Short mmCIF file of C-alpha atoms in Angstrom, two decimals:
data_model
loop_
_atom_site.label_atom_id
_atom_site.label_comp_id
_atom_site.label_asym_id
_atom_site.label_seq_id
_atom_site.Cartn_x
_atom_site.Cartn_y
_atom_site.Cartn_z
CA MET A 10 -22.86 -4.95 35.95
CA VAL A 11 -19.73 -2.94 35.18
CA MET A 12 -19.94 -1.15 38.52
CA ASN A 13 -20.48 -4.43 40.38
CA GLY A 14 -17.41 -5.94 38.69
CA PHE A 15 -15.32 -2.91 39.63
CA ILE A 16 -16.42 -3.11 43.26
CA GLN A 17 -15.71 -6.83 43.39
CA ARG A 18 -12.19 -6.31 41.99
CA LYS A 19 -11.53 -3.59 44.56
CA ILE A 20 -12.74 -5.81 47.40
CA ARG A 21 -10.49 -8.66 46.24
CA HIS A 22 -7.58 -6.21 45.98
CA TYR A 23 -8.17 -4.92 49.51
CA LYS A 24 -8.45 -8.43 50.93
CA LYS A 25 -5.26 -9.51 49.19
CA ASN A 26 -3.28 -6.58 50.58
CA PHE A 27 -4.74 -6.63 54.09
CA THR A 28 -1.55 -8.12 55.56
CA LEU A 29 0.60 -7.57 58.62
CA ALA A 30 3.25 -5.90 56.47
CA GLU A 31 0.73 -3.34 55.19
CA LEU A 32 -0.61 -2.68 58.68
CA SER A 33 2.93 -2.23 59.96
CA GLY A 34 3.74 0.16 57.12
CA SER A 35 0.74 2.32 57.99
CA LEU A 36 2.50 3.22 61.26
CA GLY A 37 5.78 4.22 59.63
CA ASP A 38 5.06 7.96 59.79
CA LEU A 39 3.76 8.16 63.37
CA GLY A 40 7.16 9.32 64.60
CA THR A 41 6.50 12.61 62.81
CA LEU A 42 2.78 12.92 63.53
CA VAL A 43 2.37 11.97 67.19
CA PRO A 44 4.89 14.34 68.90
CA LEU A 45 3.70 17.43 67.02
CA MET A 46 0.01 16.54 67.33
CA VAL A 47 0.28 15.90 71.08
CA SER A 48 2.25 19.09 71.77
CA LEU A 49 -0.17 21.35 69.86
CA SER A 50 -3.21 19.61 71.39
CA LEU A 51 -1.92 19.95 74.95
CA SER A 52 -1.49 23.70 74.47
CA GLY A 53 -4.98 24.02 72.96
CA GLN A 54 -3.64 25.33 69.64
CA ILE A 55 -5.40 22.67 67.55
CA SER A 56 -8.40 20.40 67.99
CA LEU A 57 -7.33 16.79 68.50
CA THR A 58 -10.82 15.59 67.51
CA SER A 59 -10.74 17.44 64.18
CA THR A 60 -7.12 16.46 63.54
CA LEU A 61 -7.88 12.76 63.95
CA ILE A 62 -11.11 12.84 61.96
CA PHE A 63 -9.91 14.92 59.01
CA GLY A 64 -6.46 13.28 59.01
CA GLY A 65 -8.15 9.89 58.82
CA LEU A 66 -10.59 11.07 56.16
CA TRP A 67 -7.79 12.25 53.90
CA ASN A 68 -5.84 9.04 54.51
CA ILE A 69 -8.79 7.17 53.03
CA VAL A 70 -9.47 9.64 50.20
CA THR A 71 -5.84 9.86 49.03
CA GLY A 72 -5.44 6.10 49.29
CA ILE A 73 -8.39 5.58 46.96
CA LYS A 74 -7.29 8.33 44.57
CA PHE A 75 -3.58 7.53 44.22
CA GLY A 76 -3.58 3.77 44.88
CA ILE A 77 -0.35 3.90 46.90
CA PRO A 78 0.51 4.46 50.60
CA MET A 79 0.35 8.26 50.21
CA CYS A 80 1.12 9.70 53.63
CA VAL A 81 -0.83 12.49 55.30
CA GLN A 82 1.49 14.31 57.69
CA PRO A 83 1.53 17.65 59.52
CA MET A 84 2.98 20.82 58.09
CA LYS A 85 6.08 20.72 60.26
CA THR A 86 7.26 24.31 59.85
CA ILE A 87 3.87 25.69 60.85
CA GLY A 88 3.77 23.32 63.81
CA ALA A 89 7.25 24.21 65.02
CA ILE A 90 6.72 27.98 64.72
CA ALA A 91 3.30 27.70 66.35
CA LEU A 92 4.82 25.98 69.39
CA SER A 93 7.76 28.36 69.71
CA SER A 94 5.77 31.59 69.26
CA GLN A 95 2.50 30.54 70.93
CA MET A 96 0.35 31.16 67.86
CA THR A 97 -3.40 31.12 68.35
CA ARG A 98 -5.61 28.47 66.82
CA GLY A 99 -6.93 30.98 64.29
CA GLU A 100 -3.40 31.98 63.25
CA ILE A 101 -2.43 28.34 62.71
CA MET A 102 -5.54 27.78 60.62
CA GLY A 103 -4.80 30.93 58.62
CA ALA A 104 -1.24 29.80 57.91
CA GLY A 105 -2.48 26.40 56.71
CA MET A 106 -5.14 27.95 54.48
CA PHE A 107 -2.62 30.36 52.94
CA VAL A 108 -0.16 27.59 52.03
CA SER A 109 -2.92 25.37 50.67
CA GLY A 110 -4.38 28.24 48.66
CA VAL A 111 -1.07 28.93 46.91
CA VAL A 112 -0.36 25.24 46.27
CA LEU A 113 -3.92 24.71 45.02
CA PHE A 114 -3.46 27.63 42.60
CA LEU A 115 -0.21 26.10 41.32
CA GLY A 116 -2.00 22.79 40.84
CA LEU A 117 -5.17 24.06 39.14
CA THR A 118 -3.19 26.32 36.78
CA ARG A 119 -0.65 23.52 36.20
CA THR A 120 2.11 25.96 37.08
CA ILE A 121 3.53 23.38 39.49
CA HIS A 122 4.24 21.23 36.42
CA LEU A 123 6.62 23.90 35.11
CA VAL A 124 8.40 24.08 38.47
CA ASN A 125 8.86 20.31 38.37
CA LYS A 126 9.92 20.24 34.72
CA TYR A 127 12.70 22.80 35.08
CA THR A 128 14.01 21.71 38.47
CA PRO A 129 17.22 19.65 38.05
CA SER A 130 16.87 16.14 39.46
CA ALA A 131 20.05 16.60 41.52
CA VAL A 132 18.40 19.51 43.37
CA VAL A 133 15.38 17.34 44.17
CA ARG A 134 17.65 14.57 45.45
CA GLY A 135 19.45 17.13 47.59
CA ILE A 136 16.15 18.26 49.10
CA GLN A 137 15.32 14.62 49.86
CA MET A 138 18.70 14.02 51.47
CA GLY A 139 18.55 17.22 53.51
CA THR A 140 15.00 16.55 54.69
CA GLY A 141 15.87 12.97 55.61
CA LEU A 142 18.91 14.02 57.63
CA THR A 143 16.83 16.71 59.31
CA LEU A 144 14.27 14.11 60.39
CA MET A 145 17.06 11.91 61.73
CA THR A 146 18.38 14.86 63.71
CA LYS A 147 14.92 15.67 65.04
CA ALA A 148 14.62 12.10 66.30
CA GLY A 149 17.43 12.94 68.68
CA THR A 150 16.86 16.59 69.54
CA GLU A 151 13.07 16.47 69.89
CA LEU A 152 12.55 12.94 71.20
CA LEU A 153 15.53 10.90 72.40
CA PHE A 154 17.40 13.80 74.03
CA LYS A 155 14.25 14.77 75.93
CA ILE A 156 14.02 11.47 77.81
CA GLU A 157 14.16 12.56 81.45
CA THR A 158 16.18 9.66 82.93
CA PRO A 159 17.85 7.89 80.00
CA TRP A 160 20.48 5.73 81.78
CA GLY A 161 19.02 4.73 85.11
CA GLY A 162 19.18 6.46 88.48
CA SER A 163 16.65 7.14 91.17
CA GLY A 164 14.07 8.57 88.78
CA TRP A 165 14.62 6.01 86.01
CA LYS A 166 11.49 5.29 83.98
CA TRP A 167 11.16 1.65 83.06
CA TYR A 168 9.00 2.37 80.01
CA ASP A 169 10.99 5.21 78.39
CA ASN A 170 14.79 5.15 78.34
CA TYR A 171 17.84 4.75 76.12
CA GLU A 172 17.94 1.01 76.75
CA TRP A 173 14.64 0.64 74.90
CA ALA A 174 15.86 2.92 72.11
CA ILE A 175 19.00 0.81 71.60
CA LEU A 176 16.96 -2.39 71.66
CA TRP A 177 14.50 -1.14 69.03
CA PHE A 178 17.33 0.28 66.91
CA CYS A 179 18.99 -3.14 66.79
CA PHE A 180 15.61 -4.82 66.26
CA VAL A 181 14.78 -2.68 63.20
CA PHE A 182 18.14 -3.12 61.49
CA PHE A 183 18.50 -6.80 62.31
CA LEU A 184 15.19 -7.32 60.47
CA TYR A 185 15.80 -4.55 57.94
CA HIS A 186 15.30 -6.81 54.91
CA GLN A 187 12.49 -8.87 56.41
CA ARG A 188 9.40 -7.11 55.10
CA ARG A 189 7.07 -9.83 56.37
CA ILE A 190 7.92 -9.01 59.99
CA PRO A 191 5.90 -5.90 60.99
CA THR A 192 8.59 -4.09 62.96
CA ALA A 193 6.74 -0.77 63.17
CA MET A 194 3.56 -2.45 64.39
CA ILE A 195 5.46 -4.38 67.06
CA ILE A 196 7.13 -1.18 68.32
CA PHE A 197 3.88 0.79 68.27
CA VAL A 198 1.74 -1.87 69.97
CA ILE A 199 4.25 -2.39 72.78
CA GLY A 200 4.61 1.37 73.20
CA LEU A 201 0.82 1.73 73.38
CA ILE A 202 0.62 -1.03 75.99
CA PHE A 203 3.28 0.73 78.05
CA ALA A 204 1.34 4.01 77.79
CA ILE A 205 -1.88 2.32 78.93
CA ILE A 206 -0.10 0.76 81.93
CA VAL A 207 1.44 4.11 82.91
CA VAL A 208 -1.82 6.05 82.52
CA TYR A 209 -3.89 3.63 84.61
CA THR A 210 -1.23 3.14 87.31
CA SER A 211 0.12 6.69 87.56
CA THR A 212 -0.55 8.83 90.62
CA ILE A 213 -0.51 11.94 88.45
CA THR A 214 -3.98 13.23 87.65
CA THR A 215 -4.61 12.93 83.92
CA GLN A 216 -7.66 12.70 81.72
CA LEU A 217 -8.32 9.08 80.86
CA PRO A 218 -9.75 8.08 77.46
CA ALA A 219 -13.53 8.24 77.79
CA PRO A 220 -15.83 6.86 75.05
CA GLY A 221 -18.58 9.09 73.75
CA PHE A 222 -19.46 10.96 70.58
CA HIS A 223 -17.12 13.74 69.53
CA TYR A 224 -17.40 15.87 66.41
CA PRO A 225 -15.48 18.73 64.77
CA LYS A 226 -16.46 22.30 65.56
CA PRO A 227 -15.97 25.19 63.10
CA VAL A 228 -13.01 27.54 63.54
CA ILE A 229 -12.96 30.61 61.31
CA PRO A 230 -9.84 32.80 61.63
CA THR A 231 -10.31 36.55 61.71
CA PRO A 232 -8.65 38.64 58.96
CA SER A 233 -5.89 39.72 61.38
CA GLU A 234 -5.27 36.11 62.47
CA PHE A 235 -5.05 35.05 58.82
CA VAL A 236 -2.49 37.75 58.01
CA HIS A 237 -0.44 37.09 61.16
CA GLY A 238 -0.47 33.35 60.50
CA MET A 239 0.61 33.88 56.91
CA TRP A 240 3.58 36.07 57.89
CA LYS A 241 4.62 34.08 60.97
CA ALA A 242 4.50 30.54 59.59
CA GLY A 243 2.81 30.36 56.17
CA LEU A 244 5.64 31.87 54.14
CA GLY A 245 8.20 29.59 55.80
CA GLN A 246 6.06 26.50 55.14
CA LEU A 247 5.34 27.29 51.47
CA PRO A 248 8.68 26.19 49.95
CA LEU A 249 8.70 23.04 52.11
CA THR A 250 5.23 22.04 50.91
CA THR A 251 5.94 22.88 47.28
CA LEU A 252 9.30 21.12 47.10
CA ASN A 253 9.13 18.23 49.57
CA SER A 254 5.39 17.55 49.65
CA VAL A 255 4.88 17.80 45.92
CA ILE A 256 7.99 17.73 43.71
CA ALA A 257 10.28 15.50 45.82
CA LEU A 258 7.31 13.29 46.71
CA VAL A 259 6.41 12.66 43.07
CA ALA A 260 10.07 11.89 42.32
CA LEU A 261 10.07 9.30 45.11
CA ILE A 262 6.78 7.82 43.87
CA ARG A 263 8.27 7.31 40.43
CA GLU A 264 11.20 5.51 42.01
CA LEU A 265 9.25 3.27 44.38
CA PHE A 266 6.16 2.75 42.18
CA PRO A 267 7.28 3.14 38.53
CA GLU A 268 3.89 1.99 37.23
CA ASN A 269 2.01 4.69 39.16
CA LYS A 270 0.94 7.76 37.16
CA THR A 271 0.69 10.30 40.00
CA THR A 272 1.57 13.82 38.82
CA THR A 273 2.66 16.99 40.57
CA VAL A 274 -0.61 18.63 39.49
CA SER A 275 -2.79 16.03 41.22
CA VAL A 276 -0.69 16.07 44.42
CA ALA A 277 -0.69 19.88 44.62
CA THR A 278 -4.45 19.99 44.08
CA CYS A 279 -4.99 17.38 46.79
CA VAL A 280 -2.88 19.31 49.32
CA GLY A 281 -4.95 22.41 48.62
CA PHE A 282 -8.31 20.74 49.17
CA MET A 283 -7.12 18.95 52.34
CA ASN A 284 -6.71 22.12 54.36
CA PHE A 285 -9.60 24.06 52.91
CA THR A 286 -11.77 21.48 54.67
CA GLY A 287 -9.93 20.52 57.87
CA CYS A 288 -8.56 23.94 58.83
CA PHE A 289 -12.10 25.36 59.07
CA PHE A 290 -12.65 22.93 61.96
CA GLY A 291 -9.43 23.46 63.88
CA SER A 292 -7.52 20.54 62.40
CA MET A 293 -3.75 20.60 62.24
CA PRO A 294 -2.65 21.73 58.74
CA PHE A 295 -1.78 18.65 56.69
CA CYS A 296 0.23 17.94 53.57
CA HIS A 297 1.87 14.97 51.91
CA GLY A 298 5.60 14.33 52.20
CA SER A 299 8.40 12.23 50.77
CA GLY A 300 9.64 11.42 54.28
CA GLY A 301 6.32 9.93 55.32
CA LEU A 302 6.08 7.81 52.19
CA ALA A 303 9.66 6.59 52.65
CA GLY A 304 8.95 5.62 56.26
CA GLN A 305 5.75 3.78 55.42
CA TYR A 306 7.45 1.98 52.54
CA ARG A 307 10.37 0.98 54.76
CA PHE A 308 8.07 -0.59 57.33
CA GLY A 309 6.14 -2.64 54.77
CA ALA A 310 3.49 -0.50 53.03
CA ARG A 311 3.12 -1.30 49.33
CA SER A 312 -0.52 -0.44 48.60
CA GLU A 313 -3.24 2.00 49.59
CA VAL A 314 -4.67 -0.54 52.04
CA SER A 315 -2.11 0.50 54.67
CA ILE A 316 -3.13 4.15 54.91
CA MET A 317 -6.83 3.39 54.46
CA PHE A 318 -6.58 1.16 57.52
CA LEU A 319 -4.77 3.95 59.38
CA GLY A 320 -7.43 6.43 58.28
CA VAL A 321 -10.25 4.27 59.61
CA CYS A 322 -8.45 3.92 62.95
CA LYS A 323 -7.94 7.69 63.22
CA MET A 324 -11.57 8.44 62.46
CA VAL A 325 -12.86 5.84 64.92
CA ILE A 326 -10.62 7.22 67.69
CA GLY A 327 -11.59 10.79 66.80
CA PHE A 328 -15.34 10.18 66.87
CA ILE A 329 -15.35 7.88 69.93
CA PHE A 330 -12.59 9.28 72.17
CA GLY A 331 -11.84 12.73 70.74
CA LYS A 332 -9.61 14.93 72.87
CA SER A 333 -9.82 12.50 75.81
CA PHE A 334 -7.39 10.25 73.89
CA LEU A 335 -4.70 12.86 74.51
CA GLY A 336 -4.16 11.60 78.05
CA LEU A 337 -2.90 8.33 76.58
CA LEU A 338 -0.83 9.72 73.72
CA GLN A 339 1.22 12.06 75.90
CA TYR A 340 2.65 9.04 77.73
CA PHE A 341 3.71 7.20 74.58
CA PRO A 342 7.45 6.48 75.05
CA LYS A 343 9.76 8.97 73.28
CA SER A 344 12.36 6.22 72.91
CA PHE A 345 9.95 4.27 70.71
CA LEU A 346 8.89 7.23 68.56
CA GLY A 347 12.50 8.41 68.21
CA VAL A 348 13.62 5.17 66.58
CA MET A 349 10.64 5.19 64.20
CA LEU A 350 11.32 8.79 63.17
CA PHE A 351 15.05 8.10 62.71
CA VAL A 352 14.38 5.17 60.36
CA SER A 353 11.85 7.23 58.37
CA GLY A 354 14.43 9.97 57.86
CA LEU A 355 17.09 7.44 56.93
CA GLU A 356 14.86 5.93 54.26
CA LEU A 357 14.19 9.32 52.70
CA ALA A 358 17.87 10.30 52.72
CA MET A 359 18.73 7.03 50.95
CA ALA A 360 16.65 8.13 47.96
CA ALA A 361 19.42 10.63 47.15
CA ARG A 362 21.67 7.74 46.09
CA ASN A 363 20.00 7.77 42.66
CA PHE A 364 21.21 11.25 41.76
CA CYS A 365 22.39 10.23 38.27
CA LYS A 366 21.88 7.64 35.57
CA PRO A 367 24.14 4.57 35.25
CA THR A 368 25.27 5.76 31.81
CA ASP A 369 26.37 9.21 33.00
CA SER A 370 30.04 10.11 32.73
CA GLN A 371 32.16 10.58 35.83
CA ALA A 372 32.10 14.34 35.23
CA THR A 373 28.31 14.31 35.34
CA ARG A 374 28.30 12.18 38.48
CA ASN A 375 30.71 14.55 40.20
CA ARG A 376 28.68 17.59 39.20
CA ASN A 377 25.34 16.11 40.27
CA PHE A 378 26.76 14.93 43.60
CA LEU A 379 28.11 18.43 44.21
CA ILE A 380 24.63 19.89 43.62
CA VAL A 381 23.06 17.26 45.91
CA LEU A 382 25.47 18.21 48.70
CA VAL A 383 24.92 21.94 48.20
CA SER A 384 21.11 21.62 48.22
CA GLY A 385 20.98 19.24 51.17
CA GLY A 386 23.71 21.00 53.14
CA MET A 387 22.14 24.45 52.84
CA LEU A 388 18.74 23.03 53.79
CA ILE A 389 20.21 21.54 56.96
CA THR A 390 22.27 24.64 57.75
CA PHE A 391 19.41 27.12 57.46
CA LYS A 392 16.62 24.65 58.31
CA ASN A 393 14.69 25.84 55.28
CA ASP A 394 13.79 23.93 52.11
CA GLY A 395 13.59 27.18 50.14
CA VAL A 396 17.19 28.08 50.93
CA GLY A 397 18.31 24.59 49.93
CA PHE A 398 16.37 24.79 46.68
CA VAL A 399 17.65 28.24 45.71
CA SER A 400 21.23 27.30 46.62
CA GLY A 401 21.07 24.19 44.46
CA ILE A 402 19.63 26.14 41.53
CA VAL A 403 22.30 28.85 41.87
CA ALA A 404 25.06 26.22 41.97
CA TYR A 405 23.55 24.52 38.92
CA ILE A 406 23.40 27.80 36.95
CA CYS A 407 26.97 28.73 37.89
CA LEU A 408 28.25 25.33 36.73
CA TRP A 409 26.25 25.74 33.51
CA LEU A 410 27.81 29.16 32.89
CA ASP A 411 31.25 27.72 33.60
CA ALA A 412 30.60 24.94 31.08
CA ARG A 413 29.57 27.52 28.48
CA ARG A 414 32.77 29.49 29.17
CA ARG A 415 34.87 26.37 28.66
CA GLY A 416 32.95 25.25 25.58
CA VAL A 417 31.55 22.13 27.22
CA ASP A 418 28.06 20.90 26.30
CA PHE A 419 25.90 20.97 29.42
CA GLU A 420 22.49 19.38 28.92
CA ARG A 421 19.55 20.62 30.98
CA ASP A 422 18.46 17.16 32.11
CA GLY A 423 21.69 16.63 33.98
CA SER A 424 23.97 14.88 31.47
CA THR A 425 27.18 16.71 30.63
CA VAL A 426 28.60 15.65 27.26
CA GLU A 427 32.35 16.24 27.39
CA SER A 428 32.92 15.49 23.74
CA ARG A 429 30.86 15.25 20.59
CA ASP A 430 33.05 12.35 19.45
CA PRO A 431 31.00 9.21 20.28
CA THR A 432 34.12 7.01 20.27
CA ARG A 433 35.91 8.99 22.95
CA LYS A 434 35.69 7.81 26.56
CA ASP A 435 36.05 10.70 29.00
CA TYR A 436 35.79 10.15 32.72
CA GLY A 437 37.32 13.28 34.17
CA SER A 438 35.74 15.62 36.65
CA PHE A 439 35.23 19.30 35.93
CA ASP A 440 38.42 19.77 33.90
CA GLN A 441 38.05 21.03 30.37
CA HIS A 442 40.29 18.24 29.13
CA PRO A 443 39.40 15.20 31.22
CA VAL A 444 41.74 12.28 31.53
CA ARG A 445 41.15 9.61 28.97
CA VAL A 446 40.85 6.13 30.38
CA ASP A 447 42.43 3.44 28.23
CA GLY A 448 42.30 -0.19 29.16
CA PRO A 449 41.37 -3.67 28.05
CA SER A 450 38.06 -4.32 26.39
CA ASN A 451 36.68 -6.03 29.48
CA SER A 452 37.36 -2.98 31.69
CA SER A 453 34.86 -2.35 34.46
CA VAL A 454 34.63 1.33 33.50
CA PRO A 455 31.15 2.02 32.01
CA GLU A 456 31.12 2.24 28.23
CA LEU A 457 29.71 5.42 26.71
CA VAL A 458 30.24 4.29 23.12
CA SER A 459 27.04 4.40 21.11
CA GLY A 460 25.48 0.96 20.89
CA HIS A 461 26.91 -0.32 24.19
CA LYS A 462 24.55 -0.80 27.12
CA GLN A 463 25.24 -0.96 30.80
CA ALA A 464 23.00 -3.00 33.04
CA LEU A 465 20.83 -0.92 35.31
CA PRO A 466 21.15 -1.59 39.03
CA GLN A 467 18.28 -3.63 40.40
CA TYR A 468 16.68 -2.65 43.69
CA HIS A 469 14.29 -5.17 45.14
CA ASP A 470 11.67 -4.54 47.78
CA ASP A 471 13.62 -6.33 50.46
CA GLU A 472 16.76 -4.35 49.66
CA TYR A 473 15.33 -0.85 49.61
#
């Protein structure tokens, strides 16, 4: 009876959340997935069948486990290095297994919890901002700038051009606060229709989607492929997965879904198990990511129903069409995907706006914003999450040492107390003797006097 009641509640929950907004939100991360998946599949470096099936499977599993629209996205550093250096399928699988093995170890030993506990929140926000801006840049460099005839001419392509990109850009932001209108679904469906028209009317010989039964085939990397994959791409992916796919992701979950109890340990463990299954069958290495969650949330996803629906679709396409579906995906308009990827990056970068608490002094705000800029700026400059993380930590430690030298109390959680006197109102920057702000009792400057409370800013779903 208890089990029957649980199942009935779950069914009612799924029916309630099976809405157009959720279905639209499930497509919010396709701007990251589709270009990388198509490129690696065309070169034979991954199995499209296994990628669709195992990607869909983990969409469903993580949706059930975490109860939120937890994204499943490719390990981007491994994908980018694999394309640029022509890595073999075994090397790609070895790189994915190495990263997952380390992250799984951090999760099972709960060491990842210590990394999260002692990482300043401003550094995490900087990683989010840097990653978001990187995704926005990639929307241009890897998609929009690669449109062959963007502004007309003799070879102008009616289905993929800058005119469509501008139209969809305006469409998304005109309806930015209208969650009930599935903008991502509208863009994706029209793009898919365009791709179908092009594939079936094109004179270029291409493999058309053919129904049948397709299944994953084992791929076991040799020891040399494992080592080469680890050195070529695994080490570069490791900090990105640890910081963005675990620590920054959990920070974003706590902001978007405060009632959710997802921990860094559970996310790290999940990432580990994902690739110890899929990579043995040639699947693209997968992880979670704060950018994917931000994109899905922006386009309407609020529950696990969105990604479970996406997972079912992936698995159906994988089993029925397999690699033959590639002929359709490679003609999906870049102008459509570029806009979707840009908005996903924008949503992640916006999370950095909450880099301090409303009750923090101006000195604390200035210091935290400085660390956010250092972390995000170094990440963008060197295109490496690890460099951004280390730079933010170094800046944080240097500011802490400077505070000790000047005799200023510098709390580890990010709140700098300029004075032990609770009646003193200090709003200076990094000066040892900040300027005291005196004014009428109804001043708009936040009160730091004990017993006074400042209203927290309210962010609603339609405003985020």
